[in-house]
XYZ file of C-alpha atoms in Angstrom:
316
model
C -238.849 23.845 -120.337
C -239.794 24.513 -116.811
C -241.921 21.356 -117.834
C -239.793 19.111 -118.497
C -237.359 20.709 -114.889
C -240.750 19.765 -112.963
C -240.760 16.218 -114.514
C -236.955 15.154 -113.812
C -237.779 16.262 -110.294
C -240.766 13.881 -110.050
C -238.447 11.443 -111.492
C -235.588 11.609 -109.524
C -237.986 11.728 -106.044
C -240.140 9.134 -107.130
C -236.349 6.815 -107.407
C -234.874 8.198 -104.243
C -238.421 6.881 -102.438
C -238.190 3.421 -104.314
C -234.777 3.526 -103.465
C -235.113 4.382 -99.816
C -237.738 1.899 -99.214
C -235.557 -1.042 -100.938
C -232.723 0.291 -98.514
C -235.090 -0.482 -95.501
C -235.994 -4.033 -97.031
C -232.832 -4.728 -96.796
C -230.773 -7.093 -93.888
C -227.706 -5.234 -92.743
C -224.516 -6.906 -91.968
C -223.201 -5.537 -88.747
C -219.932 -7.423 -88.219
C -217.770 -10.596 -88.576
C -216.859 -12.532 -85.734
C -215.128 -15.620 -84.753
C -212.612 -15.540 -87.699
C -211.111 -19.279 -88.009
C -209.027 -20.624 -91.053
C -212.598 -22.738 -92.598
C -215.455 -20.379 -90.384
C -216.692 -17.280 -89.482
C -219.391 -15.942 -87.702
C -221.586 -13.512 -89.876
C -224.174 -11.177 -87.553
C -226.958 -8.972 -89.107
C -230.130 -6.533 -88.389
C -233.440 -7.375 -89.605
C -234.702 -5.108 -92.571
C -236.399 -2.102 -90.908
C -239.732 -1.946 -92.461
C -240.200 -5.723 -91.924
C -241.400 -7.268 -89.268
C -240.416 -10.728 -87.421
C -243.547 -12.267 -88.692
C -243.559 -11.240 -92.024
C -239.731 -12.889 -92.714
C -240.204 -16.427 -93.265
C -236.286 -17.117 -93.263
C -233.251 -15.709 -94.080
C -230.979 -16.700 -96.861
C -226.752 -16.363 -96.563
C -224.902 -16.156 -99.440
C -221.287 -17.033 -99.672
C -218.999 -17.245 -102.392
C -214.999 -16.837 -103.066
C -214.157 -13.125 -104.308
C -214.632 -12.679 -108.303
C -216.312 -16.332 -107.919
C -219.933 -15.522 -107.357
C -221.058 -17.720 -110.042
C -219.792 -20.352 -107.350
C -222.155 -19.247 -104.453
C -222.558 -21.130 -101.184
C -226.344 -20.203 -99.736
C -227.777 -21.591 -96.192
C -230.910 -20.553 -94.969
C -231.722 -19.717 -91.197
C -234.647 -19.317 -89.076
C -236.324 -15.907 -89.284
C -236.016 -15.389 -85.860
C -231.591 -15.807 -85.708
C -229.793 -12.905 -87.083
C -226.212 -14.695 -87.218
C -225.598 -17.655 -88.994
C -221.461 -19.506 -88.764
C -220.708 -20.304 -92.194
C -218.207 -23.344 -92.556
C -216.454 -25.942 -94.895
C -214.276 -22.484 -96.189
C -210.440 -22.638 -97.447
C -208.173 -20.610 -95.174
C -206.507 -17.087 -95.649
C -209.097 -16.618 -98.583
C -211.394 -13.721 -98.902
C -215.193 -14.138 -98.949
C -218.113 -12.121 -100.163
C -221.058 -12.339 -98.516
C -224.764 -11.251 -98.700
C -228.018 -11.182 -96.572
C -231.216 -11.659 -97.794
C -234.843 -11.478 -96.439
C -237.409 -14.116 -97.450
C -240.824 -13.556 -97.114
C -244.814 -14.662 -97.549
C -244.046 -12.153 -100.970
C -241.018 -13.344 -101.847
C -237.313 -12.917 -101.809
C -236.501 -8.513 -100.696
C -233.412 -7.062 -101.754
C -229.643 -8.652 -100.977
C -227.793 -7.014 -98.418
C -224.832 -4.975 -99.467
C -222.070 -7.273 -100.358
C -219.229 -7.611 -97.330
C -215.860 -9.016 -97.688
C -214.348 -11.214 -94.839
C -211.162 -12.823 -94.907
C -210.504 -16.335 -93.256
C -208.111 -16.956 -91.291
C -204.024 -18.644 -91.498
C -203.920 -22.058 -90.463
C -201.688 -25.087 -89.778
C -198.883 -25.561 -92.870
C -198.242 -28.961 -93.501
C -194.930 -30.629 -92.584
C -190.982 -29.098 -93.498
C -189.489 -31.256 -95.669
C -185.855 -32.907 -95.992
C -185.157 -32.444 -92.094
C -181.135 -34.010 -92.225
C -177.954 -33.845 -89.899
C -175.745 -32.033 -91.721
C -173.313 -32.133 -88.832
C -172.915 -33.769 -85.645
C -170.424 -33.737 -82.400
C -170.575 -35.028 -78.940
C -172.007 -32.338 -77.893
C -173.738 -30.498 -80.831
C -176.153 -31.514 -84.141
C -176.597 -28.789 -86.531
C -179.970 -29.834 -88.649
C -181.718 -28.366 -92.038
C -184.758 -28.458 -93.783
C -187.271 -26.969 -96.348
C -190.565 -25.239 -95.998
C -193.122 -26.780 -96.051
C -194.816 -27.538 -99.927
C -198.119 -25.690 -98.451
C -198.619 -22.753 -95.792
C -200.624 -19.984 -95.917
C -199.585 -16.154 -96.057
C -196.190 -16.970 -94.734
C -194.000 -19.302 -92.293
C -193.095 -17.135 -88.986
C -191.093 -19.685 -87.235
C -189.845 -23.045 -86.856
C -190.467 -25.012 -83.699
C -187.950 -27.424 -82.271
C -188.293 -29.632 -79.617
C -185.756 -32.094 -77.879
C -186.892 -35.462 -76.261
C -184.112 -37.906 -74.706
C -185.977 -40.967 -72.923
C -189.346 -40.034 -73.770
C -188.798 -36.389 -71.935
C -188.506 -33.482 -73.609
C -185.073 -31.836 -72.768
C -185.798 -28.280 -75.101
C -187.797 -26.347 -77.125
C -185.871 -24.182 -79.508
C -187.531 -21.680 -82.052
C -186.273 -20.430 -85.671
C -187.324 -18.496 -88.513
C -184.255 -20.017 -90.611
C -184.479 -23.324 -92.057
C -181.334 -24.464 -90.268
C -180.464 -24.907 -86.488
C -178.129 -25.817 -84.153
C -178.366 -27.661 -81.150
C -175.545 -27.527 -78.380
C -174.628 -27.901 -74.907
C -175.857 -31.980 -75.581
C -174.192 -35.010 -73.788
C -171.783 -37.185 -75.779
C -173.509 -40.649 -76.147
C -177.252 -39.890 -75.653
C -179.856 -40.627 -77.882
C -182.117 -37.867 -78.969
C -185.543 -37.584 -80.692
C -185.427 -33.747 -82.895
C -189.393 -33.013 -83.396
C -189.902 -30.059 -86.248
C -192.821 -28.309 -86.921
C -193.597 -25.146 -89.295
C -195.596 -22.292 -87.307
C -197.934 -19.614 -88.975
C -199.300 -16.924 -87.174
C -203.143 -16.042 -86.774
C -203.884 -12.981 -88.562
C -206.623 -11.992 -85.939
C -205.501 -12.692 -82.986
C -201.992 -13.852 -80.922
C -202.974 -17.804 -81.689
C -200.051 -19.634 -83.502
C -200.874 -22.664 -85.765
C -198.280 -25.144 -85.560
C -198.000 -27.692 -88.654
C -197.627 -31.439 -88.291
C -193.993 -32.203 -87.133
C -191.636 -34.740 -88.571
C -189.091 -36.068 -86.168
C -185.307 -37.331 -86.752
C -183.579 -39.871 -84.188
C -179.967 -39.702 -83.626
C -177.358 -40.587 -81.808
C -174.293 -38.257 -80.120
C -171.210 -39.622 -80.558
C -168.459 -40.186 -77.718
C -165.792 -37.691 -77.142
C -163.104 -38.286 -79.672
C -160.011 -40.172 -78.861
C -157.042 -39.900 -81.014
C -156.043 -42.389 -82.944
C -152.255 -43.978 -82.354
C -150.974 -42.962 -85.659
C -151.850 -38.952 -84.905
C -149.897 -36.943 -82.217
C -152.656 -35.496 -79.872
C -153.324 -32.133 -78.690
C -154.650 -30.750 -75.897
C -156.785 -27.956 -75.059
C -156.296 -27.264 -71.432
C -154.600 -24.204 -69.887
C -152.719 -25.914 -67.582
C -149.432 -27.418 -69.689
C -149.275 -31.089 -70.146
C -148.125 -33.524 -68.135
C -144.171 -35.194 -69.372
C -145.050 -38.501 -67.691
C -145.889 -41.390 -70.554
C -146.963 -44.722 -69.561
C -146.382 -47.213 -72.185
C -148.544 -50.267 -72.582
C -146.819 -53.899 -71.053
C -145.743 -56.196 -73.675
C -147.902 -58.693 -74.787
C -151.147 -56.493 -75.375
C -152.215 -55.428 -78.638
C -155.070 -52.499 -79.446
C -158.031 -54.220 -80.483
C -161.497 -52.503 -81.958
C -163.571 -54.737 -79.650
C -164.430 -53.922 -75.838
C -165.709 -57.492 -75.055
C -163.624 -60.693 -74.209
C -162.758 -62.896 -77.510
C -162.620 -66.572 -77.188
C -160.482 -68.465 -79.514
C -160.379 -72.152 -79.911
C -161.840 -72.548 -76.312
C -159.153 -70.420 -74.634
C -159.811 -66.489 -73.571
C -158.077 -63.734 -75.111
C -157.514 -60.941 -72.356
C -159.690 -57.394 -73.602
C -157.343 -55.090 -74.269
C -159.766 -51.995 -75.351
C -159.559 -50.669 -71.890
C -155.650 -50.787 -71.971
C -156.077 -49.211 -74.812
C -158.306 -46.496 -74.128
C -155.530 -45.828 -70.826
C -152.555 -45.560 -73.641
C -154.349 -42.912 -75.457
C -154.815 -40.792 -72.363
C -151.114 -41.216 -71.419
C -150.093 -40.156 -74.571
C -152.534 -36.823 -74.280
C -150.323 -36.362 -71.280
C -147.119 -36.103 -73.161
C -144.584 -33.359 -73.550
C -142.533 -34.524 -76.354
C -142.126 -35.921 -79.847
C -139.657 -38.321 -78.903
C -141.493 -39.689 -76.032
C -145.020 -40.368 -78.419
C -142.340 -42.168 -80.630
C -141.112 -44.311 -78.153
C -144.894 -44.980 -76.720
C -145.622 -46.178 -80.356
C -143.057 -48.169 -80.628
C -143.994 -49.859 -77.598
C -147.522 -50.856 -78.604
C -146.797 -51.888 -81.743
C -144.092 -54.036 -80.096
C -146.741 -55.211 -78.031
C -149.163 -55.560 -81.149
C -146.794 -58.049 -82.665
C -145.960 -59.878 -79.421
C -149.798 -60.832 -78.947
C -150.333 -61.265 -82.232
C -147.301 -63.940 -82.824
C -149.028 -65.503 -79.259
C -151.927 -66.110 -80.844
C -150.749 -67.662 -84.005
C -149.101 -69.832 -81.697
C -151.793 -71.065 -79.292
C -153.874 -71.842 -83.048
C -150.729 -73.745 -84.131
C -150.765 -76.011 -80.897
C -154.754 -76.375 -80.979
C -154.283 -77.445 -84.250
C -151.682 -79.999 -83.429
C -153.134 -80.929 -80.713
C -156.617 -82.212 -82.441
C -154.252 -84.108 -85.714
C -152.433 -86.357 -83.056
């Protein structure tokens, strides 16, 4: 029996030695540096019981976790203990191994060490629309992006009006609005998706997609609505009706017909409407009305008649 105790002891010493003296053939991976989303920077000490000139090179093996079967291996100069391995897919973690080559042969792997790559850029949000729009406001949504990695922190939002930027607004919704704009002014949205680095304070920001547009003028009230105000001070009871003969008419510019030009009348148009935001009663937006389309029909019949004497005019 005590035998047998003697012989287990051999044993067991005899493995502990082998053991201990594969441990020192061994590289040893110190740390993991320079964590980007397709590289990282793997460092290492040389096996202890092996000197520079007996390691011919040293092989780095790479390979997705429970893929080894799909290893990546590049070898290095005996003399470089770190090695940047590259062409890797981001937020994905690695295992990775060490190994000595020498005159003799290939020495024991290092123990395997997991690194993780990092986040990086998610590609573009998708279906950026207005979903509503005022002289002085656009309210915009979107989707996230079909691919990002580990998550989308924030949504980046930049105004440009004549090739300047006017603002840079930030979200972590997937809708926005915009305000304090000027009525009129054409405006260039840029969006872009934003993931944060896991390592570090670096932000990746995604390809943007961009949406032109177009605020409209401050509304005017149209001569078939009774207008409201929203000043503190009460309105004024003055109304100052359009002269007869002018009409309303869509058009700001001039119209010639038959050779002969038509007096513009958007601009006494445009002054009716702000009389009538100045009035106090029913009765008097009535009576404005009336007026203009009195005046609608007067111009209207004058026409007809200057096309009735044209016409004459050319069949004598």
């Amino acid at each position: 029996m005590a035998g047998i105790l003697r012989l287990v002891i051999l044993l067991y010493a005899t493995v502990c030695a082998v053991l201990g003296s594969l441990d020192e053939l061994k590289p040893r991976i110190t740390y993991f540096g320079f964590r980007h989303s397709t590289a990282f920077l793997v460092n290492w000490e040389k096996p202890r019981k092996l000197n520079d000139n007996e390691i011919v090179r040293y092989e780095v093996a790479t390979w997705m976790k429970n893929f080894e079967d799909q290893k990546m291996i590049v070898s290095t100069s005996p003399n470089k203990t770190s090695l940047v391995v590259m062409s890797l897919a981001p937020y994905t973690e690695y295992i990775v191994q060490v190994t000595a080559v020498t005159r003799m042969g290939r020495g024991p792997p290092s123990d395997p060490s997991p690194v993780l790559t990092d986040t990086a850029p998610p590609t573009t949000p998708l279906g950026l629309t207005i979903s509503q729009i005022t002289p002085r406001s656009v309210s915009l949504q979107w989707e996230q992006p079909e691919i990002f990695y580990r998550s989308i922190d924030s949504y980046e939002v930049e105004l440009f009006s004549g090739g300047l930027p006017l603002r840079t607004l930030s979200t972590e919704d997937t809708k926005i609005t915009v305000e304090d704009l000027t009525p009129g002014q054409d405006i260039v949205v840029r969006l872009c998706a934003v993931t944060k680095s896991v390592f570090g304070n670096a932000n990746y920001e995604g390809e943007s997609v961009q949406i032109s547009l177009r605020t409209p003028l401050e509304a005017m009230t149209r001569s078939s609505e009774i207008p409201t105000t929203t000043s503190s001070e009460p309105p004024s009871t003055r109304v100052t009706t359009m002269p007869p003969g002018t009409t309303p008419t869509t058009t700001s510019r001039p119209r010639v017909v038959r050779g002969r030009k038509v007096e513009s009348l958007a601009s006494r148009t445009a002054l009716a409407k702000l009389n009538w935001l100045r009035t106090g009663t029913r009765d008097q937006l009535a009576q404005a009305r009336l007026a203009n389309l009195q005046a609608e029909v007067a111009i209207l019949q004058k026409i007809k008649l200057e096309l009735e004497i044209a016409k004459l005019r050319r069949d004598l």
